[in-house]
Amino acid sequence: MSPTTTLPVSWSNWVTENLSLGVPRSEIAGVLRENGFDLGAVDQLAAASLASRGRADRRSPEPPKGKVQDLMAIYSQLWRARGAAHCDRVGNLSPADFFRWYYSLNNPVVVLDGAVGWAAVARWTPEYLASRWGNENVQVMRRRNEDPDYELNSERHKTRMPLRDFVNLVRTAGETNDFYMVANNRSLDQGNMRALLSELNLPDGILDRANAEKRIFLWFGPAGTITPLHHDTCNVLLAQVYGRKLVTLIPSWETHLMYNSIGVYSEVDCEHPDLENYPLFRETSRMQLVLEPGQMLFIPVGWWHHVRSLDISISVSFTNFKVQNEYAWTP
């Protein structure tokens, strides 16, 4: 079969995001080649991405002009008129209500009992993982404290070690952001740790079991790990299995306030914002919540979020929804 130069939306988004993260073009091209795509596709997207970066002012980018900015400002005003920014917290949420009131309306929600009763919530601890899969050679991110752009430069921080050694680090290091097993490490996609998938009970009617391949992601690290302020290019369901996470959410329609010049990341340090250099950030409708074990958080596509682990934490995120979850994004 001859290669095609036309990428589906999902692959286009994948290429764009990996380019923004600094993944070498040769690695991206190799994956495309294996999946039957022409290598010219990555060059076209790379050129568009670089052009976009060249136009961006990383210090004080101008907000979008005209009706788009006006509409975003109006949505922000309407959102704030509801009172203090908050995220709904509900239990026993039916698939019909989930898709009608949250997924379709681009609204976040905490599902209080979303993962209650899972074998994973009952069993998963650092000790359990070490006892079952301690010899498994896993990929993790390390030396993150040395690099303020550790997410953009994620490929430089990948390393491999036995899971038992990683668990020892997690248990003894105290509060730190220096190492973390993140979604990009693809821990559930290969090897014996795929067996962990059997201990997850995917919500019927919301997630698609038949479309779960490479759409379920493991997060595991010590207290103090941070996922910096960013948005995802699709909807995400985040399940907290062990420990707690502090999540900051900012609506998608406040993108014009976010100082986003590269990829999906904001330049603003969400925990210590420099409002002199990033004054528009003062206008954002930030809301915070603590995600407890057994709870799920729906993060709508385009919503900005920052995540800090308050304890040793194990989480799982899903993108395999029963409905459309692929969208076109400009590089």
PDB file of N, CA and C in Angstrom, residues 82-158:
ATOM      1  N   ARG A  82     -22.165  33.997  37.521  1.00  0.00           N
ATOM      2  CA  ARG A  82     -22.761  32.887  38.264  1.00  0.00           C
ATOM      3  C   ARG A  82     -22.368  32.917  39.731  1.00  0.00           C
ATOM      4  N   GLY A  83     -21.401  33.759  40.073  1.00  0.00           N
ATOM      5  CA  GLY A  83     -20.850  33.775  41.426  1.00  0.00           C
ATOM      6  C   GLY A  83     -19.432  33.256  41.399  1.00  0.00           C
ATOM      7  N   ALA A  84     -18.962  32.814  42.547  1.00  0.00           N
ATOM      8  CA  ALA A  84     -17.600  32.291  42.623  1.00  0.00           C
ATOM      9  C   ALA A  84     -17.436  31.115  41.670  1.00  0.00           C
ATOM     10  N   ALA A  85     -16.333  31.112  40.924  1.00  0.00           N
ATOM     11  CA  ALA A  85     -16.078  30.022  39.984  1.00  0.00           C
ATOM     12  C   ALA A  85     -16.048  28.697  40.738  1.00  0.00           C
ATOM     13  N   HIS A  86     -16.756  27.718  40.217  1.00  0.00           N
ATOM     14  CA  HIS A  86     -16.811  26.428  40.885  1.00  0.00           C
ATOM     15  C   HIS A  86     -16.998  25.328  39.855  1.00  0.00           C
ATOM     16  N   CYS A  87     -16.696  24.128  40.299  1.00  0.00           N
ATOM     17  CA  CYS A  87     -16.866  22.937  39.466  1.00  0.00           C
ATOM     18  C   CYS A  87     -17.930  22.066  40.127  1.00  0.00           C
ATOM     19  N   ASP A  88     -18.921  21.649  39.367  1.00  0.00           N
ATOM     20  CA  ASP A  88     -19.965  20.782  39.917  1.00  0.00           C
ATOM     21  C   ASP A  88     -19.353  19.511  40.492  1.00  0.00           C
ATOM     22  N   ARG A  89     -19.928  19.032  41.595  1.00  0.00           N
ATOM     23  CA  ARG A  89     -19.511  17.785  42.237  1.00  0.00           C
ATOM     24  C   ARG A  89     -20.768  16.938  42.411  1.00  0.00           C
ATOM     25  N   VAL A  90     -20.856  15.836  41.686  1.00  0.00           N
ATOM     26  CA  VAL A  90     -22.079  15.046  41.673  1.00  0.00           C
ATOM     27  C   VAL A  90     -21.755  13.568  41.860  1.00  0.00           C
ATOM     28  N   GLY A  91     -22.759  12.826  42.281  1.00  0.00           N
ATOM     29  CA  GLY A  91     -22.653  11.382  42.384  1.00  0.00           C
ATOM     30  C   GLY A  91     -23.719  10.724  41.543  1.00  0.00           C
ATOM     31  N   ASN A  92     -23.509   9.437  41.250  1.00  0.00           N
ATOM     32  CA  ASN A  92     -24.503   8.675  40.493  1.00  0.00           C
ATOM     33  C   ASN A  92     -24.885   9.383  39.195  1.00  0.00           C
ATOM     34  N   LEU A  93     -23.876   9.837  38.460  1.00  0.00           N
ATOM     35  CA  LEU A  93     -24.103  10.588  37.220  1.00  0.00           C
ATOM     36  C   LEU A  93     -24.341   9.615  36.069  1.00  0.00           C
ATOM     37  N   SER A  94     -25.500   9.715  35.439  1.00  0.00           N
ATOM     38  CA  SER A  94     -25.821   8.821  34.323  1.00  0.00           C
ATOM     39  C   SER A  94     -25.071   9.249  33.073  1.00  0.00           C
ATOM     40  N   PRO A  95     -24.801   8.318  32.150  1.00  0.00           N
ATOM     41  CA  PRO A  95     -24.157   8.696  30.888  1.00  0.00           C
ATOM     42  C   PRO A  95     -24.934   9.780  30.151  1.00  0.00           C
ATOM     43  N   ALA A  96     -26.256   9.696  30.134  1.00  0.00           N
ATOM     44  CA  ALA A  96     -27.055  10.692  29.417  1.00  0.00           C
ATOM     45  C   ALA A  96     -26.847  12.076  30.002  1.00  0.00           C
ATOM     46  N   ASP A  97     -26.864  12.192  31.332  1.00  0.00           N
ATOM     47  CA  ASP A  97     -26.661  13.496  31.964  1.00  0.00           C
ATOM     48  C   ASP A  97     -25.222  13.968  31.802  1.00  0.00           C
ATOM     49  N   PHE A  98     -24.280  13.027  31.851  1.00  0.00           N
ATOM     50  CA  PHE A  98     -22.879  13.403  31.662  1.00  0.00           C
ATOM     51  C   PHE A  98     -22.674  14.045  30.294  1.00  0.00           C
ATOM     52  N   PHE A  99     -23.143  13.421  29.247  1.00  0.00           N
ATOM     53  CA  PHE A  99     -22.924  13.957  27.903  1.00  0.00           C
ATOM     54  C   PHE A  99     -23.760  15.208  27.646  1.00  0.00           C
ATOM     55  N   ARG A 100     -24.957  15.279  28.221  1.00  0.00           N
ATOM     56  CA  ARG A 100     -25.822  16.435  27.963  1.00  0.00           C
ATOM     57  C   ARG A 100     -25.343  17.683  28.684  1.00  0.00           C
ATOM     58  N   TRP A 101     -25.009  17.550  29.980  1.00  0.00           N
ATOM     59  CA  TRP A 101     -24.741  18.734  30.792  1.00  0.00           C
ATOM     60  C   TRP A 101     -23.262  19.065  30.935  1.00  0.00           C
ATOM     61  N   TYR A 102     -22.378  18.172  30.595  1.00  0.00           N
ATOM     62  CA  TYR A 102     -20.951  18.423  30.807  1.00  0.00           C
ATOM     63  C   TYR A 102     -20.147  18.262  29.516  1.00  0.00           C
ATOM     64  N   TYR A 103     -20.156  17.085  28.931  1.00  0.00           N
ATOM     65  CA  TYR A 103     -19.362  16.853  27.724  1.00  0.00           C
ATOM     66  C   TYR A 103     -19.780  17.806  26.606  1.00  0.00           C
ATOM     67  N   SER A 104     -21.073  17.887  26.312  1.00  0.00           N
ATOM     68  CA  SER A 104     -21.562  18.697  25.193  1.00  0.00           C
ATOM     69  C   SER A 104     -21.441  20.188  25.454  1.00  0.00           C
ATOM     70  N   LEU A 105     -21.498  20.589  26.733  1.00  0.00           N
ATOM     71  CA  LEU A 105     -21.462  22.012  27.077  1.00  0.00           C
ATOM     72  C   LEU A 105     -20.067  22.489  27.447  1.00  0.00           C
ATOM     73  N   ASN A 106     -19.065  21.601  27.347  1.00  0.00           N
ATOM     74  CA  ASN A 106     -17.684  21.990  27.656  1.00  0.00           C
ATOM     75  C   ASN A 106     -17.566  22.493  29.096  1.00  0.00           C
ATOM     76  N   ASN A 107     -18.198  21.751  30.013  1.00  0.00           N
ATOM     77  CA  ASN A 107     -18.168  22.074  31.438  1.00  0.00           C
ATOM     78  C   ASN A 107     -17.499  20.943  32.217  1.00  0.00           C
ATOM     79  N   PRO A 108     -16.622  21.261  33.165  1.00  0.00           N
ATOM     80  CA  PRO A 108     -15.994  20.212  33.976  1.00  0.00           C
ATOM     81  C   PRO A 108     -16.952  19.703  35.042  1.00  0.00           C
ATOM     82  N   VAL A 109     -16.658  18.541  35.573  1.00  0.00           N
ATOM     83  CA  VAL A 109     -17.444  17.991  36.676  1.00  0.00           C
ATOM     84  C   VAL A 109     -16.598  16.983  37.433  1.00  0.00           C
ATOM     85  N   VAL A 110     -16.767  16.970  38.756  1.00  0.00           N
ATOM     86  CA  VAL A 110     -16.180  15.914  39.591  1.00  0.00           C
ATOM     87  C   VAL A 110     -17.263  14.870  39.828  1.00  0.00           C
ATOM     88  N   VAL A 111     -16.967  13.636  39.457  1.00  0.00           N
ATOM     89  CA  VAL A 111     -17.888  12.519  39.705  1.00  0.00           C
ATOM     90  C   VAL A 111     -17.423  11.865  41.001  1.00  0.00           C
ATOM     91  N   LEU A 112     -18.166  12.114  42.072  1.00  0.00           N
ATOM     92  CA  LEU A 112     -17.702  11.753  43.415  1.00  0.00           C
ATOM     93  C   LEU A 112     -17.509  10.259  43.601  1.00  0.00           C
ATOM     94  N   ASP A 113     -18.338   9.454  42.941  1.00  0.00           N
ATOM     95  CA  ASP A 113     -18.249   8.006  43.093  1.00  0.00           C
ATOM     96  C   ASP A 113     -17.784   7.323  41.811  1.00  0.00           C
ATOM     97  N   GLY A 114     -17.086   8.070  40.953  1.00  0.00           N
ATOM     98  CA  GLY A 114     -16.731   7.548  39.638  1.00  0.00           C
ATOM     99  C   GLY A 114     -15.865   6.314  39.656  1.00  0.00           C
ATOM    100  N   ALA A 115     -14.960   6.196  40.633  1.00  0.00           N
ATOM    101  CA  ALA A 115     -14.057   5.041  40.692  1.00  0.00           C
ATOM    102  C   ALA A 115     -14.206   4.265  41.993  1.00  0.00           C
ATOM    103  N   VAL A 116     -15.231   4.588  42.769  1.00  0.00           N
ATOM    104  CA  VAL A 116     -15.472   3.857  44.013  1.00  0.00           C
ATOM    105  C   VAL A 116     -15.811   2.403  43.681  1.00  0.00           C
ATOM    106  N   GLY A 117     -15.213   1.490  44.372  1.00  0.00           N
ATOM    107  CA  GLY A 117     -15.457   0.071  44.125  1.00  0.00           C
ATOM    108  C   GLY A 117     -14.493  -0.572  43.154  1.00  0.00           C
ATOM    109  N   TRP A 118     -13.611   0.215  42.534  1.00  0.00           N
ATOM    110  CA  TRP A 118     -12.630  -0.365  41.633  1.00  0.00           C
ATOM    111  C   TRP A 118     -11.634  -1.227  42.418  1.00  0.00           C
ATOM    112  N   ALA A 119     -11.199  -2.316  41.818  1.00  0.00           N
ATOM    113  CA  ALA A 119     -10.114  -3.102  42.406  1.00  0.00           C
ATOM    114  C   ALA A 119      -8.858  -2.249  42.542  1.00  0.00           C
ATOM    115  N   ALA A 120      -8.632  -1.364  41.580  1.00  0.00           N
ATOM    116  CA  ALA A 120      -7.450  -0.503  41.623  1.00  0.00           C
ATOM    117  C   ALA A 120      -7.457   0.392  42.859  1.00  0.00           C
ATOM    118  N   VAL A 121      -8.611   0.977  43.190  1.00  0.00           N
ATOM    119  CA  VAL A 121      -8.689   1.865  44.352  1.00  0.00           C
ATOM    120  C   VAL A 121      -8.451   1.077  45.634  1.00  0.00           C
ATOM    121  N   ALA A 122      -8.896  -0.156  45.667  1.00  0.00           N
ATOM    122  CA  ALA A 122      -8.709  -0.990  46.859  1.00  0.00           C
ATOM    123  C   ALA A 122      -7.277  -1.502  46.988  1.00  0.00           C
ATOM    124  N   ARG A 123      -6.609  -1.746  45.857  1.00  0.00           N
ATOM    125  CA  ARG A 123      -5.322  -2.457  45.895  1.00  0.00           C
ATOM    126  C   ARG A 123      -4.097  -1.592  45.635  1.00  0.00           C
ATOM    127  N   TRP A 124      -4.210  -0.623  44.723  1.00  0.00           N
ATOM    128  CA  TRP A 124      -3.010   0.043  44.238  1.00  0.00           C
ATOM    129  C   TRP A 124      -2.378   0.912  45.314  1.00  0.00           C
ATOM    130  N   THR A 125      -1.208   0.536  45.714  1.00  0.00           N
ATOM    131  CA  THR A 125      -0.327   1.331  46.562  1.00  0.00           C
ATOM    132  C   THR A 125       1.065   1.200  45.957  1.00  0.00           C
ATOM    133  N   PRO A 126       2.000   2.043  46.330  1.00  0.00           N
ATOM    134  CA  PRO A 126       3.363   1.840  45.827  1.00  0.00           C
ATOM    135  C   PRO A 126       3.893   0.444  46.149  1.00  0.00           C
ATOM    136  N   GLU A 127       3.568  -0.055  47.358  1.00  0.00           N
ATOM    137  CA  GLU A 127       4.059  -1.364  47.761  1.00  0.00           C
ATOM    138  C   GLU A 127       3.446  -2.478  46.897  1.00  0.00           C
ATOM    139  N   TYR A 128       2.169  -2.341  46.589  1.00  0.00           N
ATOM    140  CA  TYR A 128       1.507  -3.341  45.749  1.00  0.00           C
ATOM    141  C   TYR A 128       2.139  -3.384  44.362  1.00  0.00           C
ATOM    142  N   LEU A 129       2.376  -2.206  43.774  1.00  0.00           N
ATOM    143  CA  LEU A 129       2.989  -2.171  42.445  1.00  0.00           C
ATOM    144  C   LEU A 129       4.380  -2.789  42.466  1.00  0.00           C
ATOM    145  N   ALA A 130       5.143  -2.496  43.513  1.00  0.00           N
ATOM    146  CA  ALA A 130       6.498  -3.044  43.602  1.00  0.00           C
ATOM    147  C   ALA A 130       6.470  -4.555  43.791  1.00  0.00           C
ATOM    148  N   SER A 131       5.513  -5.046  44.575  1.00  0.00           N
ATOM    149  CA  SER A 131       5.466  -6.484  44.839  1.00  0.00           C
ATOM    150  C   SER A 131       5.035  -7.283  43.616  1.00  0.00           C
ATOM    151  N   ARG A 132       4.169  -6.705  42.791  1.00  0.00           N
ATOM    152  CA  ARG A 132       3.652  -7.413  41.616  1.00  0.00           C
ATOM    153  C   ARG A 132       4.517  -7.221  40.380  1.00  0.00           C
ATOM    154  N   TRP A 133       5.041  -6.001  40.190  1.00  0.00           N
ATOM    155  CA  TRP A 133       5.748  -5.691  38.944  1.00  0.00           C
ATOM    156  C   TRP A 133       7.099  -5.017  39.208  1.00  0.00           C
ATOM    157  N   GLY A 134       7.696  -5.329  40.348  1.00  0.00           N
ATOM    158  CA  GLY A 134       8.942  -4.667  40.735  1.00  0.00           C
ATOM    159  C   GLY A 134      10.070  -4.843  39.743  1.00  0.00           C
ATOM    160  N   ASN A 135      10.112  -5.976  39.039  1.00  0.00           N
ATOM    161  CA  ASN A 135      11.189  -6.233  38.079  1.00  0.00           C
ATOM    162  C   ASN A 135      10.922  -5.624  36.712  1.00  0.00           C
ATOM    163  N   GLU A 136       9.715  -5.090  36.526  1.00  0.00           N
ATOM    164  CA  GLU A 136       9.375  -4.511  35.217  1.00  0.00           C
ATOM    165  C   GLU A 136      10.238  -3.278  34.952  1.00  0.00           C
ATOM    166  N   ASN A 137      10.831  -3.209  33.757  1.00  0.00           N
ATOM    167  CA  ASN A 137      11.662  -2.065  33.374  1.00  0.00           C
ATOM    168  C   ASN A 137      10.756  -0.986  32.800  1.00  0.00           C
ATOM    169  N   VAL A 138      10.567   0.108  33.539  1.00  0.00           N
ATOM    170  CA  VAL A 138       9.601   1.133  33.156  1.00  0.00           C
ATOM    171  C   VAL A 138      10.312   2.419  32.755  1.00  0.00           C
ATOM    172  N   GLN A 139       9.603   3.202  31.971  1.00  0.00           N
ATOM    173  CA  GLN A 139      10.116   4.512  31.569  1.00  0.00           C
ATOM    174  C   GLN A 139       9.545   5.577  32.496  1.00  0.00           C
ATOM    175  N   VAL A 140      10.389   6.491  32.946  1.00  0.00           N
ATOM    176  CA  VAL A 140       9.959   7.594  33.815  1.00  0.00           C
ATOM    177  C   VAL A 140      10.669   8.866  33.379  1.00  0.00           C
ATOM    178  N   MET A 141      10.186   9.990  33.880  1.00  0.00           N
ATOM    179  CA  MET A 141      10.841  11.283  33.664  1.00  0.00           C
ATOM    180  C   MET A 141      11.708  11.599  34.878  1.00  0.00           C
ATOM    181  N   ARG A 142      12.959  12.015  34.627  1.00  0.00           N
ATOM    182  CA  ARG A 142      13.867  12.357  35.722  1.00  0.00           C
ATOM    183  C   ARG A 142      14.561  13.686  35.443  1.00  0.00           C
ATOM    184  N   ARG A 143      15.184  14.232  36.504  1.00  0.00           N
ATOM    185  CA  ARG A 143      15.971  15.475  36.435  1.00  0.00           C
ATOM    186  C   ARG A 143      15.114  16.640  35.932  1.00  0.00           C
ATOM    187  N   ARG A 144      13.876  16.664  36.345  1.00  0.00           N
ATOM    188  CA  ARG A 144      12.968  17.736  35.928  1.00  0.00           C
ATOM    189  C   ARG A 144      13.301  19.060  36.610  1.00  0.00           C
ATOM    190  N   ASN A 145      13.846  19.006  37.826  1.00  0.00           N
ATOM    191  CA  ASN A 145      14.140  20.244  38.555  1.00  0.00           C
ATOM    192  C   ASN A 145      15.237  21.067  37.903  1.00  0.00           C
ATOM    193  N   GLU A 146      16.025  20.435  37.035  1.00  0.00           N
ATOM    194  CA  GLU A 146      17.122  21.146  36.380  1.00  0.00           C
ATOM    195  C   GLU A 146      16.659  21.954  35.172  1.00  0.00           C
ATOM    196  N   ASP A 147      15.421  21.778  34.765  1.00  0.00           N
ATOM    197  CA  ASP A 147      14.950  22.334  33.497  1.00  0.00           C
ATOM    198  C   ASP A 147      13.599  23.022  33.690  1.00  0.00           C
ATOM    199  N   PRO A 148      13.530  24.350  33.596  1.00  0.00           N
ATOM    200  CA  PRO A 148      12.245  25.026  33.758  1.00  0.00           C
ATOM    201  C   PRO A 148      11.236  24.658  32.677  1.00  0.00           C
ATOM    202  N   ASP A 149      11.706  24.138  31.549  1.00  0.00           N
ATOM    203  CA  ASP A 149      10.826  23.710  30.457  1.00  0.00           C
ATOM    204  C   ASP A 149      10.796  22.189  30.348  1.00  0.00           C
ATOM    205  N   TYR A 150      10.680  21.524  31.488  1.00  0.00           N
ATOM    206  CA  TYR A 150      10.787  20.060  31.485  1.00  0.00           C
ATOM    207  C   TYR A 150       9.683  19.392  30.685  1.00  0.00           C
ATOM    208  N   GLU A 151       8.526  20.023  30.565  1.00  0.00           N
ATOM    209  CA  GLU A 151       7.477  19.418  29.753  1.00  0.00           C
ATOM    210  C   GLU A 151       7.758  19.606  28.263  1.00  0.00           C
ATOM    211  N   LEU A 152       8.153  20.796  27.862  1.00  0.00           N
ATOM    212  CA  LEU A 152       8.488  21.026  26.462  1.00  0.00           C
ATOM    213  C   LEU A 152       9.673  20.173  26.028  1.00  0.00           C
ATOM    214  N   ASN A 153      10.582  19.910  26.952  1.00  0.00           N
ATOM    215  CA  ASN A 153      11.781  19.129  26.653  1.00  0.00           C
ATOM    216  C   ASN A 153      11.664  17.704  27.190  1.00  0.00           C
ATOM    217  N   SER A 154      10.466  17.167  27.193  1.00  0.00           N
ATOM    218  CA  SER A 154      10.223  15.884  27.871  1.00  0.00           C
ATOM    219  C   SER A 154      11.103  14.753  27.345  1.00  0.00           C
ATOM    220  N   GLU A 155      11.412  14.766  26.048  1.00  0.00           N
ATOM    221  CA  GLU A 155      12.222  13.679  25.494  1.00  0.00           C
ATOM    222  C   GLU A 155      13.598  13.602  26.155  1.00  0.00           C
ATOM    223  N   ARG A 156      14.102  14.714  26.637  1.00  0.00           N
ATOM    224  CA  ARG A 156      15.427  14.734  27.263  1.00  0.00           C
ATOM    225  C   ARG A 156      15.403  14.116  28.660  1.00  0.00           C
ATOM    226  N   HIS A 157      14.223  13.981  29.226  1.00  0.00           N
ATOM    227  CA  HIS A 157      14.125  13.546  30.619  1.00  0.00           C
ATOM    228  C   HIS A 157      13.690  12.102  30.761  1.00  0.00           C
ATOM    229  N   LYS A 158      13.495  11.405  29.664  1.00  0.00           N
ATOM    230  CA  LYS A 158      13.072  10.013  29.730  1.00  0.00           C
ATOM    231  C   LYS A 158      14.249   9.117  30.100  1.00  0.00           C
TER     232      LYS A 158
END
